[in-house]
Amino acid sequence: MSDHVLITGGAGFIGTRLARRFVDAGHTVTVLDALIPQVHGNDPGRTSPLLRSLDGVATVIEGTVTSTDDLRAALAGATVVVHLAAETGTGQSMYEIDRYTETNVGGTAKLLDLLANEPNDVRRLLIASSRSIYGEGAYRTSDGRVVYPAHRADADMAGGDFDVHLPGEGALTVIPTDETAKLHPSSVYGITKQMQEALILTVAPTIGVEPVSLRYQNVYGPGQSLKNPYTGILSIFSTLIRQGKEINIFEDGLESRDFVYIDDVVEATFLAATRPDAAGGVFNVGSGVATTVNEVVEALFAAFGTEVPTRVSGNYRLGDIRHNIADTTRLREILGYSPAVGFRDGVARFVEWVLTEPIEGDSYQRSLDEMAERNLLK
């Protein structure tokens, strides 16, 4: 069956590739995107390769999910909605609270309000959720119990203790976090993603729409914004390497994330939108492998064939988690999919693309200065 797919935020890193995947499979795609300068530049038609990549692929509507009129226009004829539109960035969310809440929570509420109260053809609604809703995620105690520790204390990190602790317990060992884990986000961004997911999983079944939630881990790959300082450390560090500048490694460099390659994310999302047995499901979309920041730097140096000075500074950001590993069992058993691109291979592909792009300015430092001014970067 051919679907008409609406992708909100569809002119972004994930959405543009996902649009192509749907079209290649015989579906029709409409994209709704605000084309914000932080991602697309001040003149998107000229400065945004992501937007240009949609030429001949999708119908693009410039608009925002915070506008009922824009959403209504974009929903016309849609049978599947992939809701990617969101403000992203853990650090920035801690001081642009109203904007993040209005877009992420308010935009999702407007979308559901239209689906609940106006005629439409939507049968399935996917939400791009996030690993950030888990907070610190799952750990194992020395006697084998699974626990979900609270956020790390500022006082501990100020003293150079970056590990996760639980009162009355000894050393904790991080383990993969599955979809049944406790949800306790440590940032405004994480809170808004949890609320998006909860709204859709609660409301959609009551109006005859099949909900699916995809908890994306740290997505990376060619096409990721090199000018947006909130997209992730692979883009940030790549720009610093090309500028010949020092890399400041926060904490002790042993903090880890689950990096998942863009092609794997797109395929998992496509399957979640098209497979009947995905209906009502919640899925981690990650590699299931933890990679430390130190290992990220080593992989980038190897891929670029050059190095720059590094400094393990002990700096830290309030709201950051220590570790992150996704349990991807449900993705494999229900959707029949396992990520195919390993981290080193993915980094090599990413760097090959980065070297074809212009070297961007230092917006990253400006973002750090903003956090430091608000006492969120120590």
mmCIF file of C-alpha atoms in Angstrom:
data_model
loop_
_atom_site.group_PDB
_atom_site.id
_atom_site.type_symbol
_atom_site.label_atom_id
_atom_site.label_comp_id
_atom_site.label_asym_id
_atom_site.label_seq_id
_atom_site.Cartn_x
_atom_site.Cartn_y
_atom_site.Cartn_z
ATOM 1 C CA MET A 1 0.000 0.000 0.000
ATOM 2 C CA SER A 2 1.293 3.418 -0.941
ATOM 3 C CA ASP A 3 1.183 6.043 1.826
ATOM 4 C CA HIS A 4 1.253 9.810 1.855
ATOM 5 C CA VAL A 5 3.849 10.565 4.526
ATOM 6 C CA LEU A 6 4.132 13.887 6.346
ATOM 7 C CA ILE A 7 7.542 14.459 7.947
ATOM 8 C CA THR A 8 7.563 17.404 10.340
ATOM 9 C CA GLY A 9 11.061 18.848 10.616
ATOM 10 C CA GLY A 10 11.669 16.913 7.420
ATOM 11 C CA ALA A 11 14.264 19.266 5.918
ATOM 12 C CA GLY A 12 16.764 18.331 8.608
ATOM 13 C CA PHE A 13 19.556 15.791 8.867
ATOM 14 C CA ILE A 14 17.336 12.753 9.454
ATOM 15 C CA GLY A 15 14.229 13.934 7.640
ATOM 16 C CA THR A 16 15.804 14.518 4.240
ATOM 17 C CA ARG A 17 17.253 11.022 4.075
ATOM 18 C CA LEU A 18 14.046 9.531 5.407
ATOM 19 C CA ALA A 19 12.040 11.335 2.727
ATOM 20 C CA ARG A 20 14.211 9.776 0.037
ATOM 21 C CA ARG A 21 13.770 6.328 1.615
ATOM 22 C CA PHE A 22 9.976 6.635 1.517
ATOM 23 C CA VAL A 23 9.937 7.902 -2.059
ATOM 24 C CA ASP A 24 12.261 5.121 -3.210
ATOM 25 C CA ALA A 25 9.745 2.663 -1.734
ATOM 26 C CA GLY A 26 6.885 4.193 -3.729
ATOM 27 C CA HIS A 27 5.375 6.558 -1.165
ATOM 28 C CA THR A 28 4.546 10.267 -1.472
ATOM 29 C CA VAL A 29 6.169 12.716 0.976
ATOM 30 C CA THR A 30 5.274 16.166 2.277
ATOM 31 C CA VAL A 31 7.757 18.019 4.488
ATOM 32 C CA LEU A 32 6.869 20.725 6.996
ATOM 33 C CA ASP A 33 9.918 22.619 8.237
ATOM 34 C CA ALA A 34 10.568 26.029 9.799
ATOM 35 C CA LEU A 35 13.974 26.209 8.061
ATOM 36 C CA ILE A 36 15.597 27.867 11.070
ATOM 37 C CA PRO A 37 18.901 29.716 10.457
ATOM 38 C CA GLN A 38 20.723 27.662 13.128
ATOM 39 C CA VAL A 39 20.378 24.657 10.810
ATOM 40 C CA HIS A 40 19.785 26.016 7.306
ATOM 41 C CA GLY A 41 21.460 29.442 7.260
ATOM 42 C CA ASN A 42 19.837 32.810 6.627
ATOM 43 C CA ASP A 43 18.936 32.066 3.003
ATOM 44 C CA PRO A 44 17.896 28.378 2.991
ATOM 45 C CA GLY A 45 17.214 28.222 -0.747
ATOM 46 C CA ARG A 46 20.844 29.102 -1.330
ATOM 47 C CA THR A 47 22.676 28.011 1.826
ATOM 48 C CA SER A 48 20.995 24.721 2.769
ATOM 49 C CA PRO A 49 22.139 21.582 0.919
ATOM 50 C CA LEU A 50 19.642 19.641 3.027
ATOM 51 C CA LEU A 51 16.749 21.671 1.652
ATOM 52 C CA ARG A 52 18.038 21.408 -1.913
ATOM 53 C CA SER A 53 18.278 17.626 -1.551
ATOM 54 C CA LEU A 54 14.481 17.530 -1.349
ATOM 55 C CA ASP A 55 14.065 18.979 -4.856
ATOM 56 C CA GLY A 56 12.037 16.477 -6.863
ATOM 57 C CA VAL A 57 11.625 14.275 -3.791
ATOM 58 C CA ALA A 58 9.047 15.917 -1.538
ATOM 59 C CA THR A 59 6.605 18.779 -1.389
ATOM 60 C CA VAL A 60 8.132 21.271 1.062
ATOM 61 C CA ILE A 61 5.964 23.575 3.153
ATOM 62 C CA GLU A 62 7.857 26.255 5.036
ATOM 63 C CA GLY A 63 6.047 26.519 8.337
ATOM 64 C CA THR A 64 6.130 25.620 11.984
ATOM 65 C CA VAL A 65 4.439 23.062 14.205
ATOM 66 C CA THR A 66 3.541 25.917 16.535
ATOM 67 C CA SER A 67 1.087 27.159 13.886
ATOM 68 C CA THR A 68 -2.250 25.362 13.603
ATOM 69 C CA ASP A 69 -2.707 26.707 10.074
ATOM 70 C CA ASP A 70 0.686 25.388 8.930
ATOM 71 C CA LEU A 71 -0.013 21.985 10.446
ATOM 72 C CA ARG A 72 -3.459 21.831 8.897
ATOM 73 C CA ALA A 73 -2.058 22.543 5.436
ATOM 74 C CA ALA A 74 0.698 19.961 5.852
ATOM 75 C CA LEU A 75 -1.693 17.242 7.068
ATOM 76 C CA ALA A 76 -3.850 17.367 3.940
ATOM 77 C CA GLY A 77 -3.984 13.825 2.555
ATOM 78 C CA ALA A 78 -1.401 12.406 4.964
ATOM 79 C CA THR A 79 -1.823 8.786 6.068
ATOM 80 C CA VAL A 80 1.411 8.509 8.079
ATOM 81 C CA VAL A 81 3.058 11.258 10.148
ATOM 82 C CA VAL A 82 6.680 11.129 11.280
ATOM 83 C CA HIS A 83 7.044 13.865 13.892
ATOM 84 C CA LEU A 84 10.700 14.917 13.866
ATOM 85 C CA ALA A 85 10.209 18.659 14.408
ATOM 86 C CA ALA A 86 11.809 19.741 17.677
ATOM 87 C CA GLU A 87 14.255 22.126 19.237
ATOM 88 C CA THR A 88 17.367 20.090 20.043
ATOM 89 C CA GLY A 89 20.342 20.536 22.346
ATOM 90 C CA THR A 90 20.559 19.610 26.006
ATOM 91 C CA GLY A 91 22.611 22.617 27.063
ATOM 92 C CA GLN A 92 20.650 25.273 25.218
ATOM 93 C CA SER A 93 17.389 23.866 26.556
ATOM 94 C CA MET A 94 18.418 24.798 30.088
ATOM 95 C CA TYR A 95 18.137 28.521 29.358
ATOM 96 C CA GLU A 96 15.749 28.707 26.375
ATOM 97 C CA ILE A 97 13.057 26.916 28.301
ATOM 98 C CA ASP A 98 10.011 28.623 26.821
ATOM 99 C CA ARG A 99 11.123 28.096 23.206
ATOM 100 C CA TYR A 100 11.879 24.404 23.744
ATOM 101 C CA THR A 101 8.602 23.813 25.545
ATOM 102 C CA GLU A 102 6.516 25.783 23.040
ATOM 103 C CA THR A 103 7.956 23.932 20.047
ATOM 104 C CA ASN A 104 8.372 20.430 21.408
ATOM 105 C CA VAL A 105 5.389 20.133 23.717
ATOM 106 C CA GLY A 106 3.111 22.825 22.300
ATOM 107 C CA GLY A 107 3.718 21.750 18.700
ATOM 108 C CA THR A 108 2.931 18.138 19.536
ATOM 109 C CA ALA A 109 -0.236 19.192 21.353
ATOM 110 C CA LYS A 110 -1.377 21.220 18.322
ATOM 111 C CA LEU A 111 -0.739 18.255 16.034
ATOM 112 C CA LEU A 112 -2.784 15.931 18.231
ATOM 113 C CA ASP A 113 -5.518 18.529 18.662
ATOM 114 C CA LEU A 114 -5.975 18.711 14.891
ATOM 115 C CA LEU A 115 -5.998 14.927 14.540
ATOM 116 C CA ALA A 116 -8.557 14.635 17.324
ATOM 117 C CA ASN A 117 -10.916 17.352 16.146
ATOM 118 C CA GLU A 118 -10.707 17.675 12.367
ATOM 119 C CA PRO A 119 -11.238 15.143 9.545
ATOM 120 C CA ASN A 120 -8.022 13.457 8.423
ATOM 121 C CA ASP A 121 -6.657 10.222 6.943
ATOM 122 C CA VAL A 122 -3.802 9.597 9.391
ATOM 123 C CA ARG A 123 -3.535 5.996 10.538
ATOM 124 C CA ARG A 124 -0.026 5.977 12.094
ATOM 125 C CA LEU A 125 1.948 8.614 14.027
ATOM 126 C CA LEU A 126 5.640 8.216 14.851
ATOM 127 C CA ILE A 127 7.386 10.391 17.413
ATOM 128 C CA ALA A 128 11.143 10.902 17.361
ATOM 129 C CA SER A 129 11.776 10.521 21.065
ATOM 130 C CA SER A 130 15.231 10.497 22.642
ATOM 131 C CA ARG A 131 17.597 8.583 24.883
ATOM 132 C CA SER A 132 17.604 11.754 27.039
ATOM 133 C CA ILE A 133 14.317 10.702 28.661
ATOM 134 C CA TYR A 134 16.165 7.963 30.563
ATOM 135 C CA GLY A 135 18.401 10.395 32.436
ATOM 136 C CA GLU A 136 21.327 8.331 33.686
ATOM 137 C CA GLY A 137 19.741 5.089 32.531
ATOM 138 C CA ALA A 138 20.383 1.625 33.920
ATOM 139 C CA TYR A 139 23.215 0.449 36.171
ATOM 140 C CA ARG A 140 23.969 -2.769 38.016
ATOM 141 C CA THR A 141 25.000 -2.913 41.676
ATOM 142 C CA SER A 142 27.773 -5.152 42.980
ATOM 143 C CA ASP A 143 25.158 -7.704 44.103
ATOM 144 C CA GLY A 144 23.425 -7.794 40.713
ATOM 145 C CA ARG A 145 20.423 -5.495 41.152
ATOM 146 C CA VAL A 146 19.397 -3.131 38.349
ATOM 147 C CA VAL A 147 19.042 0.460 39.552
ATOM 148 C CA TYR A 148 18.340 3.863 38.002
ATOM 149 C CA PRO A 149 20.495 6.471 39.772
ATOM 150 C CA ALA A 150 19.517 10.104 40.123
ATOM 151 C CA HIS A 151 21.373 12.879 38.343
ATOM 152 C CA ARG A 152 24.953 13.542 39.327
ATOM 153 C CA ALA A 153 25.558 16.206 41.961
ATOM 154 C CA ASP A 154 27.261 19.480 41.065
ATOM 155 C CA ALA A 155 29.396 19.223 44.211
ATOM 156 C CA ASP A 156 30.740 15.788 43.242
ATOM 157 C CA MET A 157 31.657 16.870 39.728
ATOM 158 C CA ALA A 158 33.264 20.067 41.002
ATOM 159 C CA GLY A 159 35.562 17.812 43.009
ATOM 160 C CA GLY A 160 36.487 15.750 39.943
ATOM 161 C CA ASP A 161 34.193 12.808 40.733
ATOM 162 C CA PHE A 162 32.219 12.248 37.524
ATOM 163 C CA ASP A 163 30.970 8.732 38.221
ATOM 164 C CA VAL A 164 27.373 7.865 38.998
ATOM 165 C CA HIS A 165 26.560 7.037 42.616
ATOM 166 C CA LEU A 166 23.647 5.709 44.610
ATOM 167 C CA PRO A 167 23.452 6.252 48.397
ATOM 168 C CA GLY A 168 24.391 3.140 50.309
ATOM 169 C CA GLU A 169 25.812 1.353 47.266
ATOM 170 C CA GLY A 170 29.339 0.650 46.140
ATOM 171 C CA ALA A 171 30.614 0.915 42.586
ATOM 172 C CA LEU A 172 27.940 0.822 39.877
ATOM 173 C CA THR A 173 28.378 -0.713 36.428
ATOM 174 C CA VAL A 174 26.557 0.792 33.475
ATOM 175 C CA ILE A 175 24.410 -1.668 31.489
ATOM 176 C CA PRO A 176 22.239 -1.308 28.374
ATOM 177 C CA THR A 177 18.995 0.541 29.089
ATOM 178 C CA ASP A 178 15.834 -1.084 27.749
ATOM 179 C CA GLU A 179 12.451 0.469 27.008
ATOM 180 C CA THR A 180 10.990 -0.503 30.392
ATOM 181 C CA ALA A 181 13.544 1.607 32.273
ATOM 182 C CA LYS A 182 12.642 4.427 34.616
ATOM 183 C CA LEU A 183 12.136 7.743 32.833
ATOM 184 C CA HIS A 184 13.759 10.634 34.689
ATOM 185 C CA PRO A 185 15.331 13.138 32.304
ATOM 186 C CA SER A 186 18.025 15.494 33.567
ATOM 187 C CA SER A 187 17.453 18.408 31.147
ATOM 188 C CA VAL A 188 14.617 20.556 29.847
ATOM 189 C CA TYR A 189 15.160 18.985 26.436
ATOM 190 C CA GLY A 190 14.723 15.512 27.922
ATOM 191 C CA ILE A 191 11.582 16.578 29.768
ATOM 192 C CA THR A 192 10.034 17.923 26.560
ATOM 193 C CA LYS A 193 10.847 14.704 24.679
ATOM 194 C CA GLN A 194 9.251 12.636 27.439
ATOM 195 C CA MET A 195 6.141 14.813 27.263
ATOM 196 C CA GLN A 196 5.978 14.529 23.459
ATOM 197 C CA GLU A 197 6.113 10.765 23.706
ATOM 198 C CA ALA A 198 3.583 10.566 26.532
ATOM 199 C CA LEU A 199 1.114 12.795 24.679
ATOM 200 C CA ILE A 200 1.254 10.716 21.513
ATOM 201 C CA LEU A 201 1.177 7.319 23.212
ATOM 202 C CA THR A 202 -1.798 8.449 25.310
ATOM 203 C CA VAL A 203 -3.905 10.350 22.788
ATOM 204 C CA ALA A 204 -3.316 8.547 19.490
ATOM 205 C CA PRO A 205 -5.035 5.244 20.417
ATOM 206 C CA THR A 206 -8.147 7.115 21.564
ATOM 207 C CA ILE A 207 -8.606 8.676 18.093
ATOM 208 C CA GLY A 208 -7.898 5.562 16.051
ATOM 209 C CA VAL A 209 -4.270 6.378 15.209
ATOM 210 C CA GLU A 210 -1.436 3.886 15.751
ATOM 211 C CA PRO A 211 1.372 5.458 17.808
ATOM 212 C CA VAL A 212 5.036 4.458 17.573
ATOM 213 C CA SER A 213 7.848 5.956 19.635
ATOM 214 C CA LEU A 214 11.477 5.794 18.537
ATOM 215 C CA ARG A 215 14.012 6.662 21.215
ATOM 216 C CA TYR A 216 16.944 7.820 19.116
ATOM 217 C CA GLN A 217 20.398 7.600 20.606
ATOM 218 C CA ASN A 218 23.278 9.827 19.354
ATOM 219 C CA VAL A 219 22.707 10.032 15.598
ATOM 220 C CA TYR A 220 25.623 11.019 13.359
ATOM 221 C CA GLY A 221 26.736 10.847 9.747
ATOM 222 C CA PRO A 222 27.059 12.787 6.482
ATOM 223 C CA GLY A 223 24.670 15.711 6.256
ATOM 224 C CA GLN A 224 24.775 16.529 9.963
ATOM 225 C CA SER A 225 24.967 20.272 10.505
ATOM 226 C CA LEU A 226 28.512 21.560 10.921
ATOM 227 C CA LYS A 227 27.323 25.064 11.831
ATOM 228 C CA ASN A 228 24.849 24.172 14.584
ATOM 229 C CA PRO A 229 26.799 23.860 17.881
ATOM 230 C CA TYR A 230 24.076 21.668 19.405
ATOM 231 C CA THR A 231 24.208 18.761 16.956
ATOM 232 C CA GLY A 232 26.841 16.656 18.729
ATOM 233 C CA ILE A 233 30.535 16.242 19.367
ATOM 234 C CA LEU A 234 31.425 14.576 16.066
ATOM 235 C CA SER A 235 30.477 17.711 14.150
ATOM 236 C CA ILE A 236 31.968 20.014 16.789
ATOM 237 C CA PHE A 237 35.282 18.173 17.034
ATOM 238 C CA SER A 238 35.543 17.834 13.251
ATOM 239 C CA THR A 239 35.295 21.591 12.832
ATOM 240 C CA LEU A 240 37.928 22.165 15.525
ATOM 241 C CA ILE A 241 40.273 19.684 13.831
ATOM 242 C CA ARG A 242 39.893 21.425 10.480
ATOM 243 C CA GLN A 243 40.513 24.789 12.143
ATOM 244 C CA GLY A 244 43.635 23.411 13.846
ATOM 245 C CA LYS A 245 42.247 24.335 17.260
ATOM 246 C CA GLU A 246 42.567 22.549 20.576
ATOM 247 C CA ILE A 247 39.831 20.113 21.599
ATOM 248 C CA ASN A 248 38.637 20.600 25.163
ATOM 249 C CA ILE A 249 37.515 17.188 26.410
ATOM 250 C CA PHE A 250 34.987 17.615 29.205
ATOM 251 C CA GLU A 251 35.015 15.661 32.456
ATOM 252 C CA ASP A 252 37.715 12.944 32.220
ATOM 253 C CA GLY A 253 37.002 11.803 28.680
ATOM 254 C CA LEU A 254 35.569 8.509 29.878
ATOM 255 C CA GLU A 255 31.922 9.556 29.570
ATOM 256 C CA SER A 256 30.277 7.479 26.859
ATOM 257 C CA ARG A 257 27.437 7.587 24.349
ATOM 258 C CA ASP A 258 25.681 5.183 21.993
ATOM 259 C CA PHE A 259 26.462 6.525 18.509
ATOM 260 C CA VAL A 260 24.208 5.277 15.725
ATOM 261 C CA TYR A 261 24.815 5.949 12.034
ATOM 262 C CA ILE A 262 22.259 7.916 10.038
ATOM 263 C CA ASP A 263 21.516 5.109 7.553
ATOM 264 C CA ASP A 264 20.635 2.759 10.411
ATOM 265 C CA VAL A 265 18.328 5.364 11.947
ATOM 266 C CA VAL A 266 16.568 5.957 8.626
ATOM 267 C CA GLU A 267 15.997 2.244 8.018
ATOM 268 C CA ALA A 268 14.713 1.648 11.544
ATOM 269 C CA THR A 269 12.339 4.596 11.193
ATOM 270 C CA PHE A 270 11.093 3.414 7.804
ATOM 271 C CA LEU A 271 10.359 -0.039 9.218
ATOM 272 C CA ALA A 272 8.578 1.474 12.228
ATOM 273 C CA ALA A 273 6.360 3.452 9.855
ATOM 274 C CA THR A 274 5.522 0.589 7.528
ATOM 275 C CA ARG A 275 5.554 -2.656 9.521
ATOM 276 C CA PRO A 276 2.130 -3.639 10.941
ATOM 277 C CA ASP A 277 3.669 -5.173 14.072
ATOM 278 C CA ALA A 278 5.308 -1.842 15.012
ATOM 279 C CA ALA A 279 1.937 -0.346 15.957
ATOM 280 C CA GLY A 280 1.872 0.831 19.576
ATOM 281 C CA GLY A 281 5.554 0.021 20.043
ATOM 282 C CA VAL A 282 8.369 1.851 21.784
ATOM 283 C CA PHE A 283 11.838 1.182 20.378
ATOM 284 C CA ASN A 284 15.377 2.182 21.230
ATOM 285 C CA VAL A 285 17.203 3.096 18.020
ATOM 286 C CA GLY A 286 20.910 2.799 18.700
ATOM 287 C CA SER A 287 23.961 0.670 18.100
ATOM 288 C CA GLY A 288 23.959 -0.997 21.514
ATOM 289 C CA VAL A 289 27.639 -0.064 21.896
ATOM 290 C CA ALA A 290 29.110 2.556 24.248
ATOM 291 C CA THR A 291 31.903 4.770 22.903
ATOM 292 C CA THR A 292 33.829 7.150 25.162
ATOM 293 C CA VAL A 293 34.671 10.726 24.226
ATOM 294 C CA ASN A 294 38.351 9.778 24.223
ATOM 295 C CA GLU A 295 37.570 7.058 21.681
ATOM 296 C CA VAL A 296 35.646 9.563 19.551
ATOM 297 C CA VAL A 297 38.708 11.815 19.393
ATOM 298 C CA GLU A 298 40.975 8.889 18.478
ATOM 299 C CA ALA A 299 38.619 7.761 15.705
ATOM 300 C CA LEU A 300 38.402 11.281 14.262
ATOM 301 C CA PHE A 301 42.184 11.721 14.298
ATOM 302 C CA ALA A 302 42.567 8.409 12.459
ATOM 303 C CA ALA A 303 39.937 9.324 9.866
ATOM 304 C CA PHE A 304 41.322 12.824 9.236
ATOM 305 C CA GLY A 305 44.902 11.557 9.244
ATOM 306 C CA THR A 306 45.931 14.452 11.462
ATOM 307 C CA GLU A 307 45.768 15.519 15.093
ATOM 308 C CA VAL A 308 45.300 18.719 17.064
ATOM 309 C CA PRO A 309 46.132 19.382 20.727
ATOM 310 C CA THR A 310 43.677 17.976 23.243
ATOM 311 C CA ARG A 311 43.065 18.920 26.845
ATOM 312 C CA VAL A 312 41.118 16.829 29.353
ATOM 313 C CA SER A 313 39.893 19.815 31.316
ATOM 314 C CA GLY A 314 37.479 18.525 33.917
ATOM 315 C CA ASN A 315 34.887 21.024 32.684
ATOM 316 C CA TYR A 316 31.318 19.745 32.875
ATOM 317 C CA ARG A 317 27.805 20.826 31.943
ATOM 318 C CA LEU A 318 24.871 20.604 34.289
ATOM 319 C CA GLY A 319 22.227 18.328 32.771
ATOM 320 C CA ASP A 320 24.703 16.038 31.009
ATOM 321 C CA ILE A 321 24.583 12.316 31.713
ATOM 322 C CA ARG A 322 27.633 10.131 32.319
ATOM 323 C CA HIS A 323 26.943 7.090 30.141
ATOM 324 C CA ASN A 324 24.453 5.848 27.601
ATOM 325 C CA ILE A 325 23.990 2.397 26.051
ATOM 326 C CA ALA A 326 20.760 1.284 24.400
ATOM 327 C CA ASP A 327 19.332 -2.194 24.676
ATOM 328 C CA THR A 328 18.231 -2.816 21.067
ATOM 329 C CA THR A 329 16.617 -6.228 21.619
ATOM 330 C CA ARG A 330 13.117 -4.975 20.832
ATOM 331 C CA LEU A 331 14.290 -3.316 17.609
ATOM 332 C CA ARG A 332 15.787 -6.617 16.489
ATOM 333 C CA GLU A 333 13.021 -8.956 17.624
ATOM 334 C CA ILE A 334 9.960 -6.943 16.522
ATOM 335 C CA LEU A 335 11.213 -4.923 13.556
ATOM 336 C CA GLY A 336 13.816 -7.482 12.512
ATOM 337 C CA TYR A 337 16.529 -4.855 12.280
ATOM 338 C CA SER A 338 20.026 -4.544 13.701
ATOM 339 C CA PRO A 339 22.269 -1.548 13.011
ATOM 340 C CA ALA A 340 24.758 -2.401 10.258
ATOM 341 C CA VAL A 341 27.398 0.359 10.420
ATOM 342 C CA GLY A 342 30.097 0.156 13.099
ATOM 343 C CA PHE A 343 31.461 3.310 14.698
ATOM 344 C CA ARG A 344 34.897 3.383 13.028
ATOM 345 C CA ASP A 345 33.383 2.757 9.608
ATOM 346 C CA GLY A 346 30.714 5.376 10.234
ATOM 347 C CA VAL A 347 33.274 7.960 11.327
ATOM 348 C CA ALA A 348 35.330 7.310 8.196
ATOM 349 C CA ARG A 349 32.248 7.912 6.016
ATOM 350 C CA PHE A 350 31.374 11.021 8.015
ATOM 351 C CA VAL A 351 34.862 12.523 7.721
ATOM 352 C CA GLU A 352 35.000 11.783 3.991
ATOM 353 C CA TRP A 353 31.884 13.943 3.648
ATOM 354 C CA VAL A 354 33.110 16.640 6.069
ATOM 355 C CA LEU A 355 36.188 17.195 3.918
ATOM 356 C CA THR A 356 33.949 18.208 1.005
ATOM 357 C CA GLU A 357 32.244 20.920 3.088
ATOM 358 C CA PRO A 358 33.409 24.480 3.869
ATOM 359 C CA ILE A 359 35.056 25.058 7.240
ATOM 360 C CA GLU A 360 32.472 26.682 9.478
ATOM 361 C CA GLY A 361 32.960 29.489 12.018
ATOM 362 C CA ASP A 362 33.382 28.994 15.735
ATOM 363 C CA SER A 363 29.760 29.081 16.904
ATOM 364 C CA TYR A 364 30.608 26.307 19.365
ATOM 365 C CA GLN A 365 32.652 28.618 21.568
ATOM 366 C CA ARG A 366 29.816 31.122 21.590
ATOM 367 C CA SER A 367 27.446 28.404 22.806
ATOM 368 C CA LEU A 368 29.857 27.510 25.616
ATOM 369 C CA ASP A 369 30.151 31.154 26.616
ATOM 370 C CA GLU A 370 26.371 31.390 26.842
ATOM 371 C CA MET A 371 26.260 28.389 29.164
ATOM 372 C CA ALA A 372 29.130 29.663 31.305
ATOM 373 C CA GLU A 373 27.399 33.024 31.728
ATOM 374 C CA ARG A 374 24.406 31.153 33.169
ATOM 375 C CA ASN A 375 26.550 28.998 35.452
ATOM 376 C CA LEU A 376 25.581 25.839 33.530
ATOM 377 C CA LEU A 377 29.133 25.136 32.346
ATOM 378 C CA LYS A 378 31.661 24.654 35.125
#
